[in-house]
Amino acid sequence: MATTYQEAQVLDVTGELCPMPVIKTRLALDKLSLGQIIKVIATDVASCDDMPAFARAQGHKLLEARSEKGTYTYWLQKGEGA
């Protein structure tokens, strides 16, 4: 059974290539409150490395990452920030 999250925002960056998914995720997280969750949907395979690295570097928590048929979905929880 898959975990469900209470997302404050869903960000669809399908079709966009690195670094745009990370940049748009950062801009969206800037508007959220501490602890809120964003769901990011991407198709750029580079996001598999970029999103976890971004979350670590910026003090956010990557709750989960899923991959299915060329679509990569991430749930990030806003942290204190770097």
C-alpha atoms as an extended CHARMM CRD file, in Angstrom:
* protein
*
        82  EXT
         1         1  MET       CA              0.0000000000        0.0000000000        0.0000000000  PROA      1               0.0000000000
         2         2  ALA       CA              1.4340000000        3.3470000000       -1.0520000000  PROA      2               0.0000000000
         3         3  THR       CA              1.9100000000        6.1420000000        1.4340000000  PROA      3               0.0000000000
         4         4  THR       CA             -0.2720000000        9.1640000000        0.9050000000  PROA      4               0.0000000000
         5         5  TYR       CA              0.7850000000       12.6910000000        1.7630000000  PROA      5               0.0000000000
         6         6  GLN       CA             -1.1340000000       15.8920000000        2.3830000000  PROA      6               0.0000000000
         7         7  GLU       CA              0.4710000000       18.0540000000       -0.2910000000  PROA      7               0.0000000000
         8         8  ALA       CA              0.1770000000       21.8060000000        0.0370000000  PROA      8               0.0000000000
         9         9  GLN       CA              1.1000000000       22.0900000000       -3.6290000000  PROA      9               0.0000000000
        10        10  VAL       CA              1.5540000000       19.9140000000       -6.7050000000  PROA      10              0.0000000000
        11        11  LEU       CA              4.2400000000       21.1060000000       -9.1200000000  PROA      11              0.0000000000
        12        12  ASP       CA              4.1880000000       19.6290000000      -12.6180000000  PROA      12              0.0000000000
        13        13  VAL       CA              7.5100000000       20.1090000000      -14.3870000000  PROA      13              0.0000000000
        14        14  THR       CA              7.0640000000       17.3730000000      -16.9650000000  PROA      14              0.0000000000
        15        15  GLY       CA              8.9110000000       18.0850000000      -20.1900000000  PROA      15              0.0000000000
        16        16  GLU       CA             11.3750000000       20.4530000000      -18.5190000000  PROA      16              0.0000000000
        17        17  LEU       CA             15.0570000000       19.6590000000      -18.3840000000  PROA      17              0.0000000000
        18        18  CYS       CA             17.6550000000       20.2370000000      -15.7040000000  PROA      18              0.0000000000
        19        19  PRO       CA             18.0390000000       22.6110000000      -13.9720000000  PROA      19              0.0000000000
        20        20  MET       CA             14.4580000000       23.8760000000      -14.3780000000  PROA      20              0.0000000000
        21        21  PRO       CA             12.7410000000       21.1750000000      -12.2640000000  PROA      21              0.0000000000
        22        22  VAL       CA             15.0140000000       21.9860000000       -9.3280000000  PROA      22              0.0000000000
        23        23  ILE       CA             14.7520000000       25.7510000000       -9.8180000000  PROA      23              0.0000000000
        24        24  LYS       CA             10.9590000000       25.6360000000       -9.9580000000  PROA      24              0.0000000000
        25        25  THR       CA             10.8600000000       23.3270000000       -6.9440000000  PROA      25              0.0000000000
        26        26  ARG       CA             12.9910000000       25.7570000000       -4.9750000000  PROA      26              0.0000000000
        27        27  LEU       CA             10.7730000000       28.7030000000       -5.9260000000  PROA      27              0.0000000000
        28        28  ALA       CA              7.6560000000       26.7620000000       -4.9480000000  PROA      28              0.0000000000
        29        29  LEU       CA              9.1570000000       25.6590000000       -1.6150000000  PROA      29              0.0000000000
        30        30  ASP       CA             10.0320000000       29.2800000000       -0.8340000000  PROA      30              0.0000000000
        31        31  LYS       CA              6.2970000000       30.0360000000       -0.7600000000  PROA      31              0.0000000000
        32        32  LEU       CA              5.4130000000       27.1570000000        1.5920000000  PROA      32              0.0000000000
        33        33  SER       CA              5.5290000000       27.1320000000        5.3660000000  PROA      33              0.0000000000
        34        34  LEU       CA              7.9020000000       24.9800000000        7.3770000000  PROA      34              0.0000000000
        35        35  GLY       CA              6.7420000000       21.3590000000        7.3580000000  PROA      35              0.0000000000
        36        36  GLN       CA              4.4320000000       21.6540000000        4.3630000000  PROA      36              0.0000000000
        37        37  ILE       CA              4.7910000000       19.1120000000        1.5690000000  PROA      37              0.0000000000
        38        38  ILE       CA              5.1350000000       19.5950000000       -2.1530000000  PROA      38              0.0000000000
        39        39  LYS       CA              4.6210000000       16.8960000000       -4.7700000000  PROA      39              0.0000000000
        40        40  VAL       CA              6.8320000000       17.3210000000       -7.8330000000  PROA      40              0.0000000000
        41        41  ILE       CA              6.1630000000       15.4660000000      -11.0750000000  PROA      41              0.0000000000
        42        42  ALA       CA              9.0710000000       15.3810000000      -13.5450000000  PROA      42              0.0000000000
        43        43  THR       CA             10.1430000000       13.5210000000      -16.6620000000  PROA      43              0.0000000000
        44        44  ASP       CA             13.8230000000       14.5090000000      -16.7120000000  PROA      44              0.0000000000
        45        45  VAL       CA             15.8810000000       11.4710000000      -15.6780000000  PROA      45              0.0000000000
        46        46  ALA       CA             18.4780000000       13.8390000000      -14.1950000000  PROA      46              0.0000000000
        47        47  SER       CA             15.9420000000       14.6730000000      -11.4990000000  PROA      47              0.0000000000
        48        48  CYS       CA             16.7040000000       11.2410000000       -9.9570000000  PROA      48              0.0000000000
        49        49  ASP       CA             20.0610000000       12.6080000000       -8.8280000000  PROA      49              0.0000000000
        50        50  ASP       CA             19.1730000000       16.2930000000       -8.6330000000  PROA      50              0.0000000000
        51        51  MET       CA             16.1330000000       16.1950000000       -6.3200000000  PROA      51              0.0000000000
        52        52  PRO       CA             17.7830000000       14.2060000000       -3.4920000000  PROA      52              0.0000000000
        53        53  ALA       CA             20.9170000000       16.3690000000       -3.7370000000  PROA      53              0.0000000000
        54        54  PHE       CA             18.8210000000       19.5410000000       -3.7560000000  PROA      54              0.0000000000
        55        55  ALA       CA             16.8260000000       18.4230000000       -0.7210000000  PROA      55              0.0000000000
        56        56  ARG       CA             19.9670000000       17.5840000000        1.2560000000  PROA      56              0.0000000000
        57        57  ALA       CA             21.7650000000       20.7800000000        0.3050000000  PROA      57              0.0000000000
        58        58  GLN       CA             18.7960000000       23.0210000000        1.1040000000  PROA      58              0.0000000000
        59        59  GLY       CA             17.6960000000       21.3910000000        4.3580000000  PROA      59              0.0000000000
        60        60  HSD       CA             14.4710000000       19.8710000000        3.0600000000  PROA      60              0.0000000000
        61        61  LYS       CA             13.3670000000       16.2840000000        3.5570000000  PROA      61              0.0000000000
        62        62  LEU       CA             12.7900000000       14.0210000000        0.5910000000  PROA      62              0.0000000000
        63        63  LEU       CA              9.9460000000       11.8990000000        1.9250000000  PROA      63              0.0000000000
        64        64  GLU       CA              9.6270000000        9.6390000000       -1.0790000000  PROA      64              0.0000000000
        65        65  ALA       CA             10.6430000000        9.2550000000       -4.7130000000  PROA      65              0.0000000000
        66        66  ARG       CA              8.7680000000        7.0890000000       -7.1980000000  PROA      66              0.0000000000
        67        67  SER       CA              9.5650000000        6.1870000000      -10.7920000000  PROA      67              0.0000000000
        68        68  GLU       CA              7.0670000000        4.7950000000      -13.2450000000  PROA      68              0.0000000000
        69        69  LYS       CA              7.2240000000        4.6820000000      -17.0250000000  PROA      69              0.0000000000
        70        70  GLY       CA              9.5160000000        7.6940000000      -17.3950000000  PROA      70              0.0000000000
        71        71  THR       CA              7.7260000000        9.8220000000      -14.8260000000  PROA      71              0.0000000000
        72        72  TYR       CA              9.4780000000       10.6930000000      -11.5900000000  PROA      72              0.0000000000
        73        73  THR       CA              7.4430000000       11.8290000000       -8.6130000000  PROA      73              0.0000000000
        74        74  TYR       CA              8.8860000000       13.3530000000       -5.4620000000  PROA      74              0.0000000000
        75        75  TRP       CA              7.4130000000       14.4010000000       -2.1520000000  PROA      75              0.0000000000
        76        76  LEU       CA              9.5100000000       16.9700000000       -0.3580000000  PROA      76              0.0000000000
        77        77  GLN       CA              8.8290000000       18.4690000000        3.0380000000  PROA      77              0.0000000000
        78        78  LYS       CA              9.9860000000       22.0050000000        3.5750000000  PROA      78              0.0000000000
        79        79  GLY       CA             12.7590000000       22.2320000000        6.1340000000  PROA      79              0.0000000000
        80        80  GLU       CA             14.5790000000       25.0790000000        7.7580000000  PROA      80              0.0000000000
        81        81  GLY       CA             16.4510000000       25.7320000000        4.5310000000  PROA      81              0.0000000000
        82        82  ALA       CA             20.1190000000       26.2960000000        3.9580000000  PROA      82              0.0000000000
